[in-house]
PDB file of C-alpha atoms in Angstrom:
ATOM      1  CA  ASP H   1     -14.209   8.330   2.140  1.00  0.00           C
ATOM      2  CA  ALA H   2     -12.912  10.079   5.266  1.00  0.00           C
ATOM      3  CA  GLY H   3     -10.959   7.037   6.374  1.00  0.00           C
ATOM      4  CA  VAL H   4     -11.157   5.340   9.745  1.00  0.00           C
ATOM      5  CA  ILE H   5     -12.452   7.789  12.311  1.00  0.00           C
ATOM      6  CA  GLN H   6     -11.662   7.464  15.985  1.00  0.00           C
ATOM      7  CA  SER H   7     -12.967   9.528  18.870  1.00  0.00           C
ATOM      8  CA  PRO H   8     -11.941  11.091  21.070  1.00  0.00           C
ATOM      9  CA  ARG H   9      -8.389  11.904  19.956  1.00  0.00           C
ATOM     10  CA  HIS H  10      -7.322  12.459  23.533  1.00  0.00           C
ATOM     11  CA  GLU H  11      -8.843  11.282  26.775  1.00  0.00           C
ATOM     12  CA  VAL H  12      -7.702  11.998  30.300  1.00  0.00           C
ATOM     13  CA  THR H  13      -9.572  10.232  33.052  1.00  0.00           C
ATOM     14  CA  GLU H  14      -9.173   9.363  36.680  1.00  0.00           C
ATOM     15  CA  MET H  15      -8.405   5.875  37.853  1.00  0.00           C
ATOM     16  CA  GLY H  16     -11.557   3.863  38.391  1.00  0.00           C
ATOM     17  CA  GLN H  17     -13.623   5.699  35.798  1.00  0.00           C
ATOM     18  CA  GLU H  18     -15.189   4.085  32.767  1.00  0.00           C
ATOM     19  CA  VAL H  19     -13.656   4.957  29.408  1.00  0.00           C
ATOM     20  CA  THR H  20     -15.242   4.362  26.010  1.00  0.00           C
ATOM     21  CA  LEU H  21     -13.295   4.653  22.795  1.00  0.00           C
ATOM     22  CA  ARG H  22     -15.131   4.820  19.485  1.00  0.00           C
ATOM     23  CA  CYS H  23     -14.326   3.814  15.935  1.00  0.00           C
ATOM     24  CA  LYS H  24     -16.061   4.253  12.615  1.00  0.00           C
ATOM     25  CA  PRO H  25     -14.501   1.972   9.983  1.00  0.00           C
ATOM     26  CA  ILE H  26     -14.341   2.654   6.287  1.00  0.00           C
ATOM     27  CA  SER H  27     -17.662   1.862   4.655  1.00  0.00           C
ATOM     28  CA  GLY H  28     -17.742  -1.586   3.089  1.00  0.00           C
ATOM     29  CA  HIS H  29     -14.855  -2.968   5.080  1.00  0.00           C
ATOM     30  CA  ASP H  30     -15.435  -6.367   6.660  1.00  0.00           C
ATOM     31  CA  TYR H  31     -12.632  -6.492   9.225  1.00  0.00           C
ATOM     32  CA  LEU H  32     -12.144  -4.201  12.190  1.00  0.00           C
ATOM     33  CA  PHE H  33      -9.096  -4.353  14.461  1.00  0.00           C
ATOM     34  CA  TRP H  34      -8.348  -2.753  17.813  1.00  0.00           C
ATOM     35  CA  TYR H  35      -4.656  -2.288  18.718  1.00  0.00           C
ATOM     36  CA  ARG H  36      -2.900  -0.787  21.714  1.00  0.00           C
ATOM     37  CA  GLN H  37       0.507   0.876  21.455  1.00  0.00           C
ATOM     38  CA  THR H  38       2.873   1.540  24.342  1.00  0.00           C
ATOM     39  CA  MET H  39       6.595   2.191  24.519  1.00  0.00           C
ATOM     40  CA  MET H  40       7.157  -0.952  26.538  1.00  0.00           C
ATOM     41  CA  ARG H  41       5.036  -3.443  24.608  1.00  0.00           C
ATOM     42  CA  GLY H  42       4.874  -1.953  21.127  1.00  0.00           C
ATOM     43  CA  LEU H  43       1.764  -2.558  18.995  1.00  0.00           C
ATOM     44  CA  GLU H  44      -0.536  -5.210  20.461  1.00  0.00           C
ATOM     45  CA  LEU H  45      -3.660  -6.636  18.850  1.00  0.00           C
ATOM     46  CA  LEU H  46      -6.498  -6.558  21.360  1.00  0.00           C
ATOM     47  CA  ILE H  47      -9.413  -7.924  19.338  1.00  0.00           C
ATOM     48  CA  TYR H  48     -10.668  -8.118  15.799  1.00  0.00           C
ATOM     49  CA  PHE H  49     -14.064  -8.524  14.171  1.00  0.00           C
ATOM     50  CA  ASN H  50     -15.227  -9.961  10.875  1.00  0.00           C
ATOM     51  CA  ASN H  51     -18.664  -8.828   9.736  1.00  0.00           C
ATOM     52  CA  ASN H  52     -19.384  -7.493  13.239  1.00  0.00           C
ATOM     53  CA  VAL H  53     -18.539 -10.810  14.902  1.00  0.00           C
ATOM     54  CA  PRO H  54     -15.563 -10.987  17.280  1.00  0.00           C
ATOM     55  CA  ILE H  55     -13.082 -13.501  15.884  1.00  0.00           C
ATOM     56  CA  ASP H  56     -10.189 -13.347  18.322  1.00  0.00           C
ATOM     57  CA  ASP H  57     -10.193 -11.505  21.637  1.00  0.00           C
ATOM     58  CA  SER H  58      -7.211 -13.301  23.125  1.00  0.00           C
ATOM     59  CA  GLY H  59      -5.290 -10.041  23.225  1.00  0.00           C
ATOM     60  CA  MET H  60      -7.745  -8.323  25.542  1.00  0.00           C
ATOM     61  CA  PRO H  61      -5.705  -7.872  28.712  1.00  0.00           C
ATOM     62  CA  GLU H  62      -8.395  -8.669  31.264  1.00  0.00           C
ATOM     63  CA  ASP H  63     -12.077  -8.552  32.027  1.00  0.00           C
ATOM     64  CA  ARG H  64     -11.962  -4.806  32.495  1.00  0.00           C
ATOM     65  CA  PHE H  65     -11.726  -4.520  28.709  1.00  0.00           C
ATOM     66  CA  SER H  66     -14.680  -5.154  26.432  1.00  0.00           C
ATOM     67  CA  ALA H  67     -15.360  -4.436  22.765  1.00  0.00           C
ATOM     68  CA  LYS H  68     -18.522  -4.385  20.736  1.00  0.00           C
ATOM     69  CA  MET H  69     -19.483  -3.909  17.143  1.00  0.00           C
ATOM     70  CA  PRO H  70     -23.258  -3.436  17.039  1.00  0.00           C
ATOM     71  CA  ASN H  71     -23.268  -2.704  13.311  1.00  0.00           C
ATOM     72  CA  ALA H  72     -20.939  -2.443  10.354  1.00  0.00           C
ATOM     73  CA  SER H  73     -20.234   1.254  10.876  1.00  0.00           C
ATOM     74  CA  PHE H  74     -19.440   1.472  14.564  1.00  0.00           C
ATOM     75  CA  SER H  75     -17.330  -0.187  17.237  1.00  0.00           C
ATOM     76  CA  THR H  76     -16.489   0.625  20.836  1.00  0.00           C
ATOM     77  CA  LEU H  77     -13.712  -0.381  23.187  1.00  0.00           C
ATOM     78  CA  LYS H  78     -14.627   0.055  26.835  1.00  0.00           C
ATOM     79  CA  ILE H  79     -12.417  -0.043  29.897  1.00  0.00           C
ATOM     80  CA  GLN H  80     -14.170  -0.310  33.242  1.00  0.00           C
ATOM     81  CA  PRO H  81     -12.667   0.463  35.674  1.00  0.00           C
ATOM     82  CA  SER H  82      -9.653   2.165  34.163  1.00  0.00           C
ATOM     83  CA  GLU H  83      -6.184   1.948  35.698  1.00  0.00           C
ATOM     84  CA  PRO H  84      -3.000   4.000  35.131  1.00  0.00           C
ATOM     85  CA  ARG H  85      -1.389   1.050  33.325  1.00  0.00           C
ATOM     86  CA  ASP H  86      -4.070   1.322  30.653  1.00  0.00           C
ATOM     87  CA  SER H  87      -2.493   4.583  29.511  1.00  0.00           C
ATOM     88  CA  ALA H  88      -1.566   4.067  25.862  1.00  0.00           C
ATOM     89  CA  VAL H  89      -2.521   4.987  22.333  1.00  0.00           C
ATOM     90  CA  TYR H  90      -5.394   2.874  21.050  1.00  0.00           C
ATOM     91  CA  PHE H  91      -5.732   2.373  17.309  1.00  0.00           C
ATOM     92  CA  CYS H  92      -8.622   1.120  15.262  1.00  0.00           C
ATOM     93  CA  ALA H  93      -8.073  -0.258  11.753  1.00  0.00           C
ATOM     94  CA  SER H  94     -10.339  -1.695   9.087  1.00  0.00           C
ATOM     95  CA  SER H  95      -9.854  -3.684   5.916  1.00  0.00           C
ATOM     96  CA  PRO H  96     -11.908  -5.327   3.185  1.00  0.00           C
ATOM     97  CA  TYR H  97     -12.521  -9.048   3.282  1.00  0.00           C
ATOM     98  CA  GLU H  98      -9.910  -9.720   0.609  1.00  0.00           C
ATOM     99  CA  ALA H  99      -6.735 -10.561   2.534  1.00  0.00           C
ATOM    100  CA  ARG H 100      -4.438  -9.105  -0.100  1.00  0.00           C
ATOM    101  CA  THR H 101      -5.773  -5.642   0.680  1.00  0.00           C
ATOM    102  CA  GLU H 102      -4.045  -3.521   3.264  1.00  0.00           C
ATOM    103  CA  ALA H 103      -5.660  -2.322   6.448  1.00  0.00           C
ATOM    104  CA  PHE H 104      -6.307   1.360   7.071  1.00  0.00           C
ATOM    105  CA  PHE H 105      -5.640   2.907  10.446  1.00  0.00           C
ATOM    106  CA  GLY H 106      -7.330   5.685  12.338  1.00  0.00           C
ATOM    107  CA  GLN H 107      -5.376   8.460  13.995  1.00  0.00           C
ATOM    108  CA  GLY H 108      -5.624   6.815  17.375  1.00  0.00           C
ATOM    109  CA  THR H 109      -6.907   7.785  20.811  1.00  0.00           C
ATOM    110  CA  ARG H 110      -4.300   8.784  23.362  1.00  0.00           C
ATOM    111  CA  LEU H 111      -5.608   7.651  26.742  1.00  0.00           C
ATOM    112  CA  THR H 112      -4.118   8.910  29.975  1.00  0.00           C
ATOM    113  CA  VAL H 113      -5.381   7.473  33.250  1.00  0.00           C
ATOM    114  CA  VAL H 114      -4.267   9.454  36.298  1.00  0.00           C
TER     115      VAL H 114
ATOM    116  CA  ALA B   1       1.066 -19.736  14.005  1.00  0.00           C
ATOM    117  CA  GLN B   2       1.988 -16.792  11.836  1.00  0.00           C
ATOM    118  CA  SER B   3       4.625 -14.416  13.173  1.00  0.00           C
ATOM    119  CA  VAL B   4       6.827 -11.528  12.151  1.00  0.00           C
ATOM    120  CA  ALA B   5      10.199 -10.535  13.558  1.00  0.00           C
ATOM    121  CA  GLN B   6      11.999  -7.227  13.237  1.00  0.00           C
ATOM    122  CA  PRO B   7      15.428  -7.918  14.725  1.00  0.00           C
ATOM    123  CA  GLU B   8      16.541  -4.290  15.053  1.00  0.00           C
ATOM    124  CA  ASP B   9      14.986  -1.865  17.502  1.00  0.00           C
ATOM    125  CA  GLN B  10      16.709   1.054  15.779  1.00  0.00           C
ATOM    126  CA  VAL B  11      18.514   1.734  12.532  1.00  0.00           C
ATOM    127  CA  ASN B  12      20.715   4.798  12.100  1.00  0.00           C
ATOM    128  CA  VAL B  13      21.603   6.053   8.634  1.00  0.00           C
ATOM    129  CA  ALA B  14      23.246   9.161   7.237  1.00  0.00           C
ATOM    130  CA  GLU B  15      21.204  11.185   4.778  1.00  0.00           C
ATOM    131  CA  GLY B  16      21.901  10.131   1.213  1.00  0.00           C
ATOM    132  CA  ASN B  17      23.023   6.642   2.173  1.00  0.00           C
ATOM    133  CA  PRO B  18      20.994   3.524   1.389  1.00  0.00           C
ATOM    134  CA  LEU B  19      18.840   2.119   4.164  1.00  0.00           C
ATOM    135  CA  THR B  20      17.571  -1.346   5.016  1.00  0.00           C
ATOM    136  CA  VAL B  21      15.029  -2.258   7.672  1.00  0.00           C
ATOM    137  CA  LYS B  22      14.878  -5.994   8.241  1.00  0.00           C
ATOM    138  CA  CYS B  23      11.867  -8.271   8.588  1.00  0.00           C
ATOM    139  CA  THR B  24      11.548 -12.032   8.733  1.00  0.00           C
ATOM    140  CA  TYR B  25       8.341 -13.990   8.856  1.00  0.00           C
ATOM    141  CA  SER B  26       6.991 -17.396   9.735  1.00  0.00           C
ATOM    142  CA  VAL B  27       3.826 -18.561   7.979  1.00  0.00           C
ATOM    143  CA  SER B  28       2.214 -21.703   6.735  1.00  0.00           C
ATOM    144  CA  GLY B  29       1.562 -21.346   3.052  1.00  0.00           C
ATOM    145  CA  ASN B  30       2.134 -18.283   0.911  1.00  0.00           C
ATOM    146  CA  PRO B  31       2.533 -15.033   2.827  1.00  0.00           C
ATOM    147  CA  TYR B  32       0.819 -11.726   2.308  1.00  0.00           C
ATOM    148  CA  LEU B  33       3.349  -9.204   3.650  1.00  0.00           C
ATOM    149  CA  PHE B  34       3.029  -5.489   4.357  1.00  0.00           C
ATOM    150  CA  TRP B  35       5.132  -2.536   5.469  1.00  0.00           C
ATOM    151  CA  TYR B  36       3.685   0.408   7.363  1.00  0.00           C
ATOM    152  CA  VAL B  37       5.235   3.659   8.587  1.00  0.00           C
ATOM    153  CA  GLN B  38       4.261   5.670  11.640  1.00  0.00           C
ATOM    154  CA  TYR B  39       5.261   9.298  12.055  1.00  0.00           C
ATOM    155  CA  PRO B  40       5.124  10.865  15.536  1.00  0.00           C
ATOM    156  CA  ASN B  41       1.612  11.250  16.907  1.00  0.00           C
ATOM    157  CA  ARG B  42       0.060   9.706  13.809  1.00  0.00           C
ATOM    158  CA  GLY B  43      -1.575   6.448  12.842  1.00  0.00           C
ATOM    159  CA  LEU B  44       0.097   3.782  10.742  1.00  0.00           C
ATOM    160  CA  GLN B  45       0.292   4.434   7.018  1.00  0.00           C
ATOM    161  CA  PHE B  46       0.565   1.739   4.388  1.00  0.00           C
ATOM    162  CA  LEU B  47       3.812   1.757   2.383  1.00  0.00           C
ATOM    163  CA  LEU B  48       3.821  -1.358   0.227  1.00  0.00           C
ATOM    164  CA  LYS B  49       2.889  -5.021   0.066  1.00  0.00           C
ATOM    165  CA  TYR B  50       3.902  -8.332  -1.414  1.00  0.00           C
ATOM    166  CA  ILE B  51       1.143 -10.647  -2.558  1.00  0.00           C
ATOM    167  CA  THR B  52       2.590 -12.574  -5.474  1.00  0.00           C
ATOM    168  CA  GLY B  53       4.756 -12.099  -8.549  1.00  0.00           C
ATOM    169  CA  ASP B  54       7.920  -9.998  -8.734  1.00  0.00           C
ATOM    170  CA  ASN B  55      10.036 -10.334  -5.606  1.00  0.00           C
ATOM    171  CA  LEU B  56      10.907  -6.627  -5.648  1.00  0.00           C
ATOM    172  CA  VAL B  57       7.927  -4.465  -4.848  1.00  0.00           C
ATOM    173  CA  LYS B  58       7.861  -0.692  -4.988  1.00  0.00           C
ATOM    174  CA  GLY B  59       5.841   1.544  -2.753  1.00  0.00           C
ATOM    175  CA  SER B  60       5.325   5.073  -1.536  1.00  0.00           C
ATOM    176  CA  TYR B  61       8.031   7.701  -0.947  1.00  0.00           C
ATOM    177  CA  GLY B  62      10.666   5.795  -2.932  1.00  0.00           C
ATOM    178  CA  PHE B  63      10.633   2.735  -0.697  1.00  0.00           C
ATOM    179  CA  GLU B  64      10.894  -0.788  -2.000  1.00  0.00           C
ATOM    180  CA  ALA B  65      11.032  -4.222  -0.428  1.00  0.00           C
ATOM    181  CA  GLU B  66      12.539  -7.497  -1.487  1.00  0.00           C
ATOM    182  CA  PHE B  67      10.705 -10.735  -0.842  1.00  0.00           C
ATOM    183  CA  ASN B  68      13.005 -13.720  -0.330  1.00  0.00           C
ATOM    184  CA  LYS B  69      11.153 -16.973   0.115  1.00  0.00           C
ATOM    185  CA  SER B  70      14.189 -19.107   0.906  1.00  0.00           C
ATOM    186  CA  GLN B  71      15.275 -16.756   3.686  1.00  0.00           C
ATOM    187  CA  THR B  72      11.680 -15.961   4.722  1.00  0.00           C
ATOM    188  CA  SER B  73      12.547 -12.291   4.654  1.00  0.00           C
ATOM    189  CA  PHE B  74      10.885  -9.111   3.446  1.00  0.00           C
ATOM    190  CA  HIS B  75      13.399  -6.313   4.000  1.00  0.00           C
ATOM    191  CA  LEU B  76      12.467  -2.696   3.391  1.00  0.00           C
ATOM    192  CA  LYS B  77      14.953  -0.643   1.392  1.00  0.00           C
ATOM    193  CA  LYS B  78      15.544   2.799  -0.013  1.00  0.00           C
ATOM    194  CA  PRO B  79      18.517   3.775  -2.205  1.00  0.00           C
ATOM    195  CA  SER B  80      19.005   7.221  -0.673  1.00  0.00           C
ATOM    196  CA  ALA B  81      17.650   8.095   2.775  1.00  0.00           C
ATOM    197  CA  LEU B  82      16.105  11.447   3.657  1.00  0.00           C
ATOM    198  CA  VAL B  83      15.905  13.062   7.083  1.00  0.00           C
ATOM    199  CA  SER B  84      12.134  13.069   6.604  1.00  0.00           C
ATOM    200  CA  ASP B  85      12.183   9.249   6.443  1.00  0.00           C
ATOM    201  CA  SER B  86      12.857   9.182  10.183  1.00  0.00           C
ATOM    202  CA  ALA B  87       9.915   7.314  11.686  1.00  0.00           C
ATOM    203  CA  LEU B  88       8.802   3.987  13.123  1.00  0.00           C
ATOM    204  CA  TYR B  89       8.468   1.170  10.583  1.00  0.00           C
ATOM    205  CA  PHE B  90       6.329  -1.925  11.006  1.00  0.00           C
ATOM    206  CA  CYS B  91       6.328  -5.175   9.070  1.00  0.00           C
ATOM    207  CA  ALA B  92       3.104  -7.198   9.062  1.00  0.00           C
ATOM    208  CA  VAL B  93       1.753 -10.503   7.756  1.00  0.00           C
ATOM    209  CA  ARG B  94      -1.833 -11.423   7.010  1.00  0.00           C
ATOM    210  CA  ASP B  95      -2.990 -14.685   8.497  1.00  0.00           C
ATOM    211  CA  LEU B  96      -4.530 -16.796   5.742  1.00  0.00           C
ATOM    212  CA  GLY B  97      -5.272 -19.698   8.029  1.00  0.00           C
ATOM    213  CA  TYR B  98      -8.679 -21.261   8.214  1.00  0.00           C
ATOM    214  CA  GLY B  99     -10.785 -21.351  11.281  1.00  0.00           C
ATOM    215  CA  GLY B 100     -10.406 -18.909  14.103  1.00  0.00           C
ATOM    216  CA  SER B 101      -7.514 -16.749  12.969  1.00  0.00           C
ATOM    217  CA  GLN B 102      -8.223 -16.106   9.313  1.00  0.00           C
ATOM    218  CA  GLY B 103      -7.839 -12.483   8.403  1.00  0.00           C
ATOM    219  CA  ASN B 104      -5.723 -11.519  11.395  1.00  0.00           C
ATOM    220  CA  LEU B 105      -3.072  -8.881  10.714  1.00  0.00           C
ATOM    221  CA  ILE B 106       0.055  -9.584  12.738  1.00  0.00           C
ATOM    222  CA  PHE B 107       2.674  -6.875  13.270  1.00  0.00           C
ATOM    223  CA  GLY B 108       6.316  -6.936  14.233  1.00  0.00           C
ATOM    224  CA  LYS B 109       7.417  -4.812  17.164  1.00  0.00           C
ATOM    225  CA  GLY B 110       8.639  -2.013  14.933  1.00  0.00           C
ATOM    226  CA  THR B 111      11.999  -0.508  14.020  1.00  0.00           C
ATOM    227  CA  LYS B 112      12.847   3.114  14.645  1.00  0.00           C
ATOM    228  CA  LEU B 113      14.656   4.623  11.691  1.00  0.00           C
ATOM    229  CA  SER B 114      16.795   7.676  12.373  1.00  0.00           C
ATOM    230  CA  VAL B 115      18.295   9.533   9.414  1.00  0.00           C
ATOM    231  CA  LYS B 116      20.888  12.150  10.319  1.00  0.00           C
ATOM    232  CA  PRO B 117      21.882  15.076   8.089  1.00  0.00           C
TER     233      PRO B 117
END
């Protein structure tokens, strides 16, 4: 398996534009997590899914952020409209249902909003 | 609610010396605990985990961690540090609660390890 695949790796966009980040989890994994990492706030959980269903989205900063998982092999995180303070590295991770199994992370998407 | 604390923002160690990166946790029930490492411009990589059994668990790159239930700690250790161990280290706990939060993976804020030659 190629691991968790995120795209794009880097994204530079202007303030006010819509940004869509993509994630392909490892096949067969039941959980999918979206995290955001910044110097100031560290690693924050934004939302996670179990079997394509959002379980906890309390970490989503505001209504400008939305996440979907239309099927077991694909998830998106959308920011509309984007703001400079959204600049961060966004990570996707997936894990099997069994809680004793570790999660696997993608390489991340570095988002810069200018 | 489950939580993880990493009390040190940074740990500095000389190469060849032993290193310890601290982690304490708060859970209801038995914890599933994990350590991850992040090198610059990379994603998080799994190092080791404690599920049950022996309190000393061994992982990748010569790292080990000691689970201490009475102190609710899970400190990461290595007998002899290498310059290449310099990275950001994260402790995490898996939420085994029932209802809305089951399965959640909760991370500490991370500890930057710097190993000098």
